[in-house]
Coordinates of C-alpha atoms and ligand atoms in Angstrom, one line a residue:
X1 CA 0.0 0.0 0.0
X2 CA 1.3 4.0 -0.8
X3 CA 2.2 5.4 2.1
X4 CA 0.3 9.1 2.9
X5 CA 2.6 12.1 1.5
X6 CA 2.4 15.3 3.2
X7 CA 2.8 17.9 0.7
X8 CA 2.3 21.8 1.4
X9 CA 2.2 23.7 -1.8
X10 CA 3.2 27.7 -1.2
X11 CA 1.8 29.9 -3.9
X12 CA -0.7 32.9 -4.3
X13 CA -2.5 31.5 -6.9
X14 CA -5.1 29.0 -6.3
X15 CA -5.1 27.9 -10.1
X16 CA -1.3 26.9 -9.6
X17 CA -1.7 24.8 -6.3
X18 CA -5.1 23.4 -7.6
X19 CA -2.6 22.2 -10.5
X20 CA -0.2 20.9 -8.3
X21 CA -2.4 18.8 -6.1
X22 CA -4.1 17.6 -9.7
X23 CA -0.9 16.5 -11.3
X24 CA -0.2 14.6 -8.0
X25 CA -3.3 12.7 -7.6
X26 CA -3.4 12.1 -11.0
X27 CA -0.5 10.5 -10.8
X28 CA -1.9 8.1 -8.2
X29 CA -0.1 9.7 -5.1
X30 CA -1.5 9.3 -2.1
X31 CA -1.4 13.0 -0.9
X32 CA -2.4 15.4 2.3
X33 CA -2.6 18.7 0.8
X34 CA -1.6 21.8 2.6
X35 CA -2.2 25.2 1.2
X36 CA -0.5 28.5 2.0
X37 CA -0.3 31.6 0.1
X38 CA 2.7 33.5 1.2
X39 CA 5.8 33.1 2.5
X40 CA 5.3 34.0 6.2
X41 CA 2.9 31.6 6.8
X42 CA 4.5 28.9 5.0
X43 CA 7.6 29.7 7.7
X44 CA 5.4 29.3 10.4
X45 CA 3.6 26.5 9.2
X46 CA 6.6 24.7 8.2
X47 CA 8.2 24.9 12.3
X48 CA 4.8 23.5 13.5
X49 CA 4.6 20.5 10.7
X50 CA 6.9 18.1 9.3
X51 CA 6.3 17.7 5.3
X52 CA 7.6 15.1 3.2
X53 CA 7.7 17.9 1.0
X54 CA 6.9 21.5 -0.1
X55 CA 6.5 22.9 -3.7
X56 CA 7.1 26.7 -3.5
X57 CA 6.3 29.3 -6.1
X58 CA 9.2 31.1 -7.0
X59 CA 7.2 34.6 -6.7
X60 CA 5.2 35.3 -3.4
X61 CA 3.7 38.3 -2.3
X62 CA 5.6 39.4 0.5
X63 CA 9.4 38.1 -1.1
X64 CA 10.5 35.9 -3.2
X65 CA 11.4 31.8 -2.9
X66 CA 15.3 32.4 -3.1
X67 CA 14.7 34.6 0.5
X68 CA 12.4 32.2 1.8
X69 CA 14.9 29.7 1.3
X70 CA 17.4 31.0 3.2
X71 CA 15.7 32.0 6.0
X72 CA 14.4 28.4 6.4
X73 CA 17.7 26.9 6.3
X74 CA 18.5 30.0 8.5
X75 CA 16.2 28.5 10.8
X76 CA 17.2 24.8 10.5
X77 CA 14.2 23.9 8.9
X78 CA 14.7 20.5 6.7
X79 CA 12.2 19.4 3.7
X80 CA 12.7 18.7 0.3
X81 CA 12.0 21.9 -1.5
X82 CA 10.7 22.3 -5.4
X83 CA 10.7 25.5 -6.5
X84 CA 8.0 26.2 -9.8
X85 CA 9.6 28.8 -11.7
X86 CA 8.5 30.8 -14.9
X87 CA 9.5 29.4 -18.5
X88 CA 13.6 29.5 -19.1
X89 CA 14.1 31.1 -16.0
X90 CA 17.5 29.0 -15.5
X91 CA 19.4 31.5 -14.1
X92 CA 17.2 31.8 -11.0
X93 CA 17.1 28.1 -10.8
X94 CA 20.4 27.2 -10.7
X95 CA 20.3 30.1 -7.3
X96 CA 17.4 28.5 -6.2
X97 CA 19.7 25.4 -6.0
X98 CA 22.9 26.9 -4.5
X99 CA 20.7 28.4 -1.8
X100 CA 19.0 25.2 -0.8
X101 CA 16.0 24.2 -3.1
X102 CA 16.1 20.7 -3.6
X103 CA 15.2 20.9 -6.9
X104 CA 13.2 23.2 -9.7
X105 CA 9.9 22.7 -11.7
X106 CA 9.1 24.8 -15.0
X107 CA 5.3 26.0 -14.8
X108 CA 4.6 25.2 -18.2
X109 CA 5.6 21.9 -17.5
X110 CA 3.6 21.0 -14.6
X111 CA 1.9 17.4 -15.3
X112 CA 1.2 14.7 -13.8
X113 CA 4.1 12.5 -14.8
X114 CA 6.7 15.4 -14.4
X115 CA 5.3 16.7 -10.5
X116 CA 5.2 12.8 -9.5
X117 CA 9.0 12.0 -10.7
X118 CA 10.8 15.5 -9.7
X119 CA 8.6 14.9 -6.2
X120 CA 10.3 11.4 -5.8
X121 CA 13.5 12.6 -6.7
X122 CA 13.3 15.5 -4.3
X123 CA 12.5 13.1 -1.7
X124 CA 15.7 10.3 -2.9
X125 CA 17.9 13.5 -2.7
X126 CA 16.9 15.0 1.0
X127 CA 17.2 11.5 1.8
X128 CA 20.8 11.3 0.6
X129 CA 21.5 14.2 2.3
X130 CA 20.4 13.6 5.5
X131 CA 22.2 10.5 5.7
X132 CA 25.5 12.7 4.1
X133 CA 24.7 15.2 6.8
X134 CA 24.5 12.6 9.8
X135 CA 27.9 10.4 8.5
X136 CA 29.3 14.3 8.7
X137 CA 28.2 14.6 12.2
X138 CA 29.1 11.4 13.2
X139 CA 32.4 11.9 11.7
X140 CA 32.5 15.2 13.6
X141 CA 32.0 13.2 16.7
X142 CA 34.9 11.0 16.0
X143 CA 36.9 13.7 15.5
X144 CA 36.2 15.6 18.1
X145 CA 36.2 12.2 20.1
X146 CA 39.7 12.0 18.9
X147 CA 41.1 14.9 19.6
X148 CA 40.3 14.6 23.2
X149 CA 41.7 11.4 23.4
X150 CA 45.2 12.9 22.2
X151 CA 44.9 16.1 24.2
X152 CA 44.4 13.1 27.5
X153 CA 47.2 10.8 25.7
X154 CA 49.6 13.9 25.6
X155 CA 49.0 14.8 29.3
X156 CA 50.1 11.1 30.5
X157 CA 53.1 11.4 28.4
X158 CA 53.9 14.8 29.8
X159 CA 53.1 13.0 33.1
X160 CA 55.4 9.9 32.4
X161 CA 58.3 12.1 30.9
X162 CA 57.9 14.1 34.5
X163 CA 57.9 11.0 36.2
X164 CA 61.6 10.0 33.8
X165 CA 63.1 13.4 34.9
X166 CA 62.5 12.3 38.7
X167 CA 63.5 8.7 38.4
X168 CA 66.6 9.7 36.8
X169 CA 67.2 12.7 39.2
X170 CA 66.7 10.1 41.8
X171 CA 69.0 6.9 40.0
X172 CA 71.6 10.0 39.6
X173 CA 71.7 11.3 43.0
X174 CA 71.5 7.2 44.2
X175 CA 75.1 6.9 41.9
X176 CA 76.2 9.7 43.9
X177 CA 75.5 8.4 47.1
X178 CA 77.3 5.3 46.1
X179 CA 80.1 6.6 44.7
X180 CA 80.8 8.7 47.9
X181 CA 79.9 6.0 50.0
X182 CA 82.1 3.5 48.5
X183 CA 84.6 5.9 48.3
X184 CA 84.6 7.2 52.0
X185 CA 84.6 3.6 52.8
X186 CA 87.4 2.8 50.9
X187 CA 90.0 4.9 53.1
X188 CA 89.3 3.3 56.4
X189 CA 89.5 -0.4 55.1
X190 CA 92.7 0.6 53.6
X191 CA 94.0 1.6 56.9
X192 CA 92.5 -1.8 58.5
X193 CA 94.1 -3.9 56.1
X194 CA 97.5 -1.6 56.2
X195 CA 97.8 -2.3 59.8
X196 CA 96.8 -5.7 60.0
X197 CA 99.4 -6.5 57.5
X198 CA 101.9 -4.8 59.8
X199 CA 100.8 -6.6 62.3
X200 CA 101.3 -9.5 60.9
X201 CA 105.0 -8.8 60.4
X202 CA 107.5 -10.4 62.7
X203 CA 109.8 -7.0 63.2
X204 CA 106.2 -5.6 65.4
X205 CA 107.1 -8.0 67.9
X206 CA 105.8 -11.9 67.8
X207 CA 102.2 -12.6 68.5
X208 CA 100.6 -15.8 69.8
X209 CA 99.1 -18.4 67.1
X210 CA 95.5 -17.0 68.2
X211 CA 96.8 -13.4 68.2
X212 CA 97.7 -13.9 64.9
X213 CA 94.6 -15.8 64.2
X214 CA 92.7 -13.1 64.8
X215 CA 95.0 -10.4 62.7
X216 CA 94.7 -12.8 59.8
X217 CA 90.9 -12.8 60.3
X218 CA 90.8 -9.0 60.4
X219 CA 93.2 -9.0 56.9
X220 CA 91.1 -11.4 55.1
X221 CA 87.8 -9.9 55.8
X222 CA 89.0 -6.2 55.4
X223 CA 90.0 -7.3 51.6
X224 CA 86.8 -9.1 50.9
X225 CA 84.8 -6.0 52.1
X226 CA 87.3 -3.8 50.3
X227 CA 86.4 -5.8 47.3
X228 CA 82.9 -5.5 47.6
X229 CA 83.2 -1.2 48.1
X230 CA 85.5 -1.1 45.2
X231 CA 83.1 -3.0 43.7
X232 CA 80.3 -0.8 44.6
X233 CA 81.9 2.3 43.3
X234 CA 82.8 0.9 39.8
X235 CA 79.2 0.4 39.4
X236 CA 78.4 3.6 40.2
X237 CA 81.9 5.1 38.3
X238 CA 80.3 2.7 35.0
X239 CA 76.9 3.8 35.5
X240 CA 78.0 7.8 35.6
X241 CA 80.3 7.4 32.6
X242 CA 82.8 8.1 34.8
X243 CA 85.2 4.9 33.9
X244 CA 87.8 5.3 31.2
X245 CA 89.8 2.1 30.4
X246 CA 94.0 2.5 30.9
X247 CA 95.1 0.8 27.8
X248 CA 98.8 -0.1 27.4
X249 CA 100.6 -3.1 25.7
X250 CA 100.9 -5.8 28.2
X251 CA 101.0 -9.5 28.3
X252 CA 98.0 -10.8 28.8
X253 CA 99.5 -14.7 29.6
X254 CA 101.3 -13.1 32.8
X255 CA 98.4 -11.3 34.1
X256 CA 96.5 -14.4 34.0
X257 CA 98.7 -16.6 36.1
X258 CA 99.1 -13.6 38.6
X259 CA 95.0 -13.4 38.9
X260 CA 95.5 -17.2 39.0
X261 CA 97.9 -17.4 42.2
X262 CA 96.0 -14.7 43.8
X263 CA 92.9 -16.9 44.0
X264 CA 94.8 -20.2 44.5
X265 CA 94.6 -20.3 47.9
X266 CA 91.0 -20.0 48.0
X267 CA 90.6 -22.7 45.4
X268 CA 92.9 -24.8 47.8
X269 CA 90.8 -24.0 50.7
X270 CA 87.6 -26.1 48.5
X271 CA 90.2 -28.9 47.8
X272 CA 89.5 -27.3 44.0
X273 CA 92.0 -28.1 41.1
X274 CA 92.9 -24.9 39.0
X275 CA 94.2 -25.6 35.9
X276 CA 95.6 -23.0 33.3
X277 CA 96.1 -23.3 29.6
X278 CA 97.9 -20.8 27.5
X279 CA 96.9 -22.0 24.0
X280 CA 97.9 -18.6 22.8
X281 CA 101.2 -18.2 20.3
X282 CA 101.5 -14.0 21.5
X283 CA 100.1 -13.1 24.5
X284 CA 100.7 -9.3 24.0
X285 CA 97.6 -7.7 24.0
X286 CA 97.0 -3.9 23.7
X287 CA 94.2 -3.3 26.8
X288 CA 93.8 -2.5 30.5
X289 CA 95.9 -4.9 32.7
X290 CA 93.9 -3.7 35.6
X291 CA 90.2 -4.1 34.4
X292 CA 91.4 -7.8 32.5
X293 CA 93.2 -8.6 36.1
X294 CA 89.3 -7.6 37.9
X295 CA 87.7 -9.8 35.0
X296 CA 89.4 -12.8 35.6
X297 CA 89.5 -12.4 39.1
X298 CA 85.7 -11.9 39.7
X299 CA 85.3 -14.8 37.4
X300 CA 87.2 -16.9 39.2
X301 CA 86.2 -16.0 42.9
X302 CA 82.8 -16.5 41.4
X303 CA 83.7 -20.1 40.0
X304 CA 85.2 -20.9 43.6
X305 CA 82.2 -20.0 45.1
X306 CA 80.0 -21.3 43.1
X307 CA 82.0 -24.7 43.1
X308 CA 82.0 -27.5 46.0
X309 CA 83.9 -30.1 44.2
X310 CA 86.2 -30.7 41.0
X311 CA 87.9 -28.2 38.9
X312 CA 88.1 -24.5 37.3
X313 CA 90.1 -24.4 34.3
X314 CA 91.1 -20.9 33.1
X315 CA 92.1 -21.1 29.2
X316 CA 93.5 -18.4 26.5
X317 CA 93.2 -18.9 23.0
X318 CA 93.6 -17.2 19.6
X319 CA 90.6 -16.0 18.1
X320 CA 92.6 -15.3 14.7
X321 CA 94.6 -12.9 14.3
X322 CA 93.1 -9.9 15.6
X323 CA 91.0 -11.6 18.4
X324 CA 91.8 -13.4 21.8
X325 CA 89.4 -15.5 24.0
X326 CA 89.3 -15.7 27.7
X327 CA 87.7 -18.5 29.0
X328 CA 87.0 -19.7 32.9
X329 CA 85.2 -23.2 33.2
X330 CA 83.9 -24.8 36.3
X331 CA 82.6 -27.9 37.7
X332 CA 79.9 -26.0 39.9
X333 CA 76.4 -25.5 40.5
X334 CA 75.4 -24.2 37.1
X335 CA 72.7 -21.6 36.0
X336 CA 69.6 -22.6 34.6
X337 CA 68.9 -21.2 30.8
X338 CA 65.7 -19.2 32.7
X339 CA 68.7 -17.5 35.2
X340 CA 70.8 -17.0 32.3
X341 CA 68.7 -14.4 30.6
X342 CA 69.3 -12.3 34.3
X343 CA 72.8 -12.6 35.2
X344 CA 74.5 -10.1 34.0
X345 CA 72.0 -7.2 35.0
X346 CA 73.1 -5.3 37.8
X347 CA 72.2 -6.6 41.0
X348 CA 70.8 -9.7 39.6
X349 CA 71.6 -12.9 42.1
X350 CA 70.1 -16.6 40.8
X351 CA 69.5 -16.8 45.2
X352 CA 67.7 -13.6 45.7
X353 CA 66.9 -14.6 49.3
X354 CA 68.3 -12.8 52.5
X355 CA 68.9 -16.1 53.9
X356 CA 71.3 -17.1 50.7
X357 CA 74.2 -19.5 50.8
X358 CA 76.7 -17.4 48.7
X359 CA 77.8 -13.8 49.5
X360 CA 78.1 -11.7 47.4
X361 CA 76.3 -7.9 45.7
X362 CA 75.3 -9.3 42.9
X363 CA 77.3 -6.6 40.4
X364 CA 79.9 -8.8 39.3
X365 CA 79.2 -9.8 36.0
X366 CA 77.1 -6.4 35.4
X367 CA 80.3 -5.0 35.8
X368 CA 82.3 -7.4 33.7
X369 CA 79.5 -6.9 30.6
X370 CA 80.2 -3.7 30.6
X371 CA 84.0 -3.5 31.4
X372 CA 83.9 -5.9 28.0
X373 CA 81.3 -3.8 25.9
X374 CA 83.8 -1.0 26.5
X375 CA 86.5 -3.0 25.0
X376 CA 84.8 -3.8 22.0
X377 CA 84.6 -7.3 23.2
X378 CA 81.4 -9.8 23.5
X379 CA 80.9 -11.9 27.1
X380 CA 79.0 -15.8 26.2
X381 CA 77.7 -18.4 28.8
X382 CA 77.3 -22.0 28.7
X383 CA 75.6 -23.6 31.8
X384 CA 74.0 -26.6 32.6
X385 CA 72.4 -27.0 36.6
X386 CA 74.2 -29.5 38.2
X387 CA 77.2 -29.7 35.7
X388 CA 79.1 -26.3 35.3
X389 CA 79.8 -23.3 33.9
X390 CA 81.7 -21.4 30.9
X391 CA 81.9 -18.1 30.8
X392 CA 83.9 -17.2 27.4
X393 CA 85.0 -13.4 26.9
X394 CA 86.2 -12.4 23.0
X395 CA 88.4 -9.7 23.3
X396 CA 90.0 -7.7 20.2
X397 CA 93.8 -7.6 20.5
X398 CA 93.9 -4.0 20.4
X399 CA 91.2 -2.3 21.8
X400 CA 90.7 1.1 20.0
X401 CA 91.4 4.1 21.7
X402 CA 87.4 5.9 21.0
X403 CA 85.8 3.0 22.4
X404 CA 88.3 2.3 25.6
X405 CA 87.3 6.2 26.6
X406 CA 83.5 5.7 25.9
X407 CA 81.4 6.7 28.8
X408 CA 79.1 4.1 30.5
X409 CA 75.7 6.3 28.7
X410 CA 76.8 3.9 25.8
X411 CA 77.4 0.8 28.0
X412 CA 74.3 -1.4 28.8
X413 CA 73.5 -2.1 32.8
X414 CA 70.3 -4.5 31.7
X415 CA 72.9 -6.8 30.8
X416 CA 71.7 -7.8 27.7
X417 CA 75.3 -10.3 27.5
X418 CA 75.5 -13.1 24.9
X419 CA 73.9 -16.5 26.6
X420 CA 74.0 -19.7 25.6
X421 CA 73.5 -23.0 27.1
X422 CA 72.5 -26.6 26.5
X423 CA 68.7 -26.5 27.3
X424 CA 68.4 -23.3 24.9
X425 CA 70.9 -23.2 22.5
X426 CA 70.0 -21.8 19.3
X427 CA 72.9 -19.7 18.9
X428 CA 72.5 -16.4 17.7
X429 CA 75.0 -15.1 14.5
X430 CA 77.4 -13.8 16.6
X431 CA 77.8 -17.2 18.5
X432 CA 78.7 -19.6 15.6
X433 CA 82.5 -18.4 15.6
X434 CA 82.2 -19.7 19.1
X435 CA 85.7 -21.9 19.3
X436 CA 85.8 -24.8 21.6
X437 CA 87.4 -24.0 24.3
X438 CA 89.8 -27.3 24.7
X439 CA 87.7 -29.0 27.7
X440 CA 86.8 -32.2 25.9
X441 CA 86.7 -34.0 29.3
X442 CA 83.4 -31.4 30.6
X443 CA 80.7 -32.0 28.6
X444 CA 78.1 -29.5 29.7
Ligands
ADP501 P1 77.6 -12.1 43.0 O1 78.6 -13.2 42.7 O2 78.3 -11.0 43.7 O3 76.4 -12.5 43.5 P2 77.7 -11.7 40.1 O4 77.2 -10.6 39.3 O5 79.2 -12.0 40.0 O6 77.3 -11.4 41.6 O7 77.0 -13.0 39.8 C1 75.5 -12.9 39.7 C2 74.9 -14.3 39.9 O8 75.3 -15.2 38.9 C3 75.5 -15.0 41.2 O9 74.8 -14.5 42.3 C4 75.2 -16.4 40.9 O10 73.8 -16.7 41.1 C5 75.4 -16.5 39.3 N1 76.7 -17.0 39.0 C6 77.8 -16.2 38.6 N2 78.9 -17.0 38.4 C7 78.5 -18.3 38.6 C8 79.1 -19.6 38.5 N3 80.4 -19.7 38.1 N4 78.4 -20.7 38.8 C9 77.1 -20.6 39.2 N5 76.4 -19.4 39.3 C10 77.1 -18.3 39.0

């Protein structure tokens, strides 16, 4: 069934709206006919009823179509509008049109067929652009929508870039504390361990074996804290940019065996075999005898620690020409692949626990990553729980001069160190110059 149209014709002369609402019904449209003869009515009409829509003679009494348009839109009034204008009136048509009508209707060609079609195309087209109007709105809303959600997202990253300033203000002025710490530390231990030592010698006058004891008690744990201050305040010195390497020619074979005999009696104390092997045709190396001396000695007073029973082999080897290896092997309790991911971060213990087995600060190997970074040199581990551990340092034979002075901004506390170990080991590019390291005997 035709639905009811309600159509309001605006014109002065009845012939022209009795022609109208003939062409219509002729045409078979269901209609509801409303009349008006001038303009101000039809304005008022139109804001009490809602049309499906108006045909409006283009010449009124009291003003013409074109104003009555505008003021309608003016007044946010919506219906499809269809202007009847005089013969070849184009001109004013194609105003009409600009200012709103929906579409235009030659009087002489007002007939049934032509009100009924430019009628349903009036309608099709306000239809369109209603729906154009409301995707514009809605779009609109989005936008708007949008823009408030940057304006909010902008706030929290001011926010979080506030809350960086502060954290680093506070990891800054927690390096300073450190560093002075560690340092003010440093001068009394010194003095403890000086006069311990002196102590110890004979020329002071001869002290009974507990005496002694106790002196040798005193000397031993004034170097382990010492060790643990100094290193405290590399951290801090590497985490401040503050640490330069010292590199000179040296060789490295000889520093090895020093670091060796240093930690021999400790190895001895575990019943531990430490075995060295120099597979190394020129052990001149252009680095810093001091930080490869703290490498090898933190790796081994780890490996001691870390070690109840069997061995620790401590092996050099050529990488090439250009290229030397460290290694330092153990028999101990091994990492798991999970624990290997953390070790080398700063403060990063597998036994996190206050009630822990093995002493320690936990800065060690963060230290050691970035002591290598520095010298251009790449840090591996192999592990297996249960079995041991290798911890394999690639070092170039000459580190260069830039890098040994870079600041610690460029060296990496997360400790993102190359691990690999059974359980996981897919090695990455880097790894697959890996050289064995001449323990066939330790299969880990
Ligand atoms: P620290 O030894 O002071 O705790 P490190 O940074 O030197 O700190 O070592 C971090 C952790 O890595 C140790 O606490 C330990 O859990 C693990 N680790 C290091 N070396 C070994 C090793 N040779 N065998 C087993 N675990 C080790």
């Amino acid at each position: 069934m035709k639905e009811t149209l309600r159509i309001l014709v605006v014109d002065d002369d009845e012939l022209d709206r009795m022609t109208v609402y003939l062409a219509l019904t002729q045409a078979g449209e269901k209609i509801e006919l409303s009349e008006v003869s001038d303009a101000k009515t039809a304005i008022s009409t139109l804001r009490r009823t809602t049309y499906d829509c108006v045909f409006l003679d283009n010449d009124l009494p009291d003003q013409d179509a074109l104003s009555l348009i505008q003021k309608l839109r003016d007044s946010e009034i919506k219906v499809p509008l269809v202007v009847i204008t005089d013969q070849g009136d184009e001109q004013t048509a194609v105003e009409l049109m600009k200012a709103g009508a929906t579409d235009y209707l030659a009087k002489s060609r007002l007939s049934s067929a032509t009100v009924t079609q430019v009628l349903r195309h009036a309608m099709r087209v306000y239809q369109a652009e209603l729906q154009r109007d409301l995707a514009h709105q809605q779009l609109k809303e989005s936008h708007e929508q949008l823009l408030r959600k940057n304006q909010e997202l902008e706030r929290q990253q001011e926010q979080i870039q506030l809350q960086n300033l502060k954290l680093l203000e506070a990891s800054r002025l927690k390096s300073q504390f450190l560093a002075t710490m560690s340092h003010e530390l440093r001068t009394p231990m010194n003095a403890i361990i000086g006069f311990a030592q002196i102590l110890l010698r004979p020329k002071f006058g001869k002290l009974t074996n507990q005496q002694a004891d106790m002196v040798e008690r005193i000397l031993n744990n004034g170097k382990h804290l010492l060790l643990l201050v100094n290193e405290v305040l590399d951290f801090s010195k590497l985490e401040e940019g503050r640490l330069a390497l010292q590199p000179e020619l040296f060789d490295v074979a000889k520093v090895t065996h020093t670091a060796v005999a240093e930690m021999r009696s400790l190895a001895e104390a575990k019943k531990l075999s430490l075995i060295v092997k120099i597979n190394i045709a020129n052990s001149l190396i252009f680095n810093d005898p001091v930080r490869i001396r703290q490498i090898l000695l933190n790796l081994l007073s780890n490996s001691i620690k870390f070690t109840e029973s069997g061995s620790i082999w401590v092996e050099l080897q050529d990488l090439g020409e250009n290229r030397v290896a460290i290694a330092v092997r153990d028999t101990g309790i091994g990492i798991s692949s999970q624990d290997s991911q953390h070790i080398f971060e700063a403060f990063r213990q597998v036994d996190q626990s206050i009630t822990r087995k093995y002493s320690g600060t936990g800065l060690g190997l963060a230290i050691i990553n970035s002591l290598v970074q520095m010298m251009g040199g790449k840090i591996s581990l192999e592990s297996q729980v249960g079995v041991g551990s290798l911890f394999k340092i690639e070092l170039p034979r000459k580190v260069s001069l830039s890098t040994s002075n870079q600041t610690l901004a460029a060296v990496d506390f997360n400790g993102k160190g190359i691990l690999s170990s059974p359980q996981n080991s897919h090695p990455s590019p880097s790894q697959t110059s890996q050289v064995s390291m001449g323990f066939p005997h330790l299969k880990l």
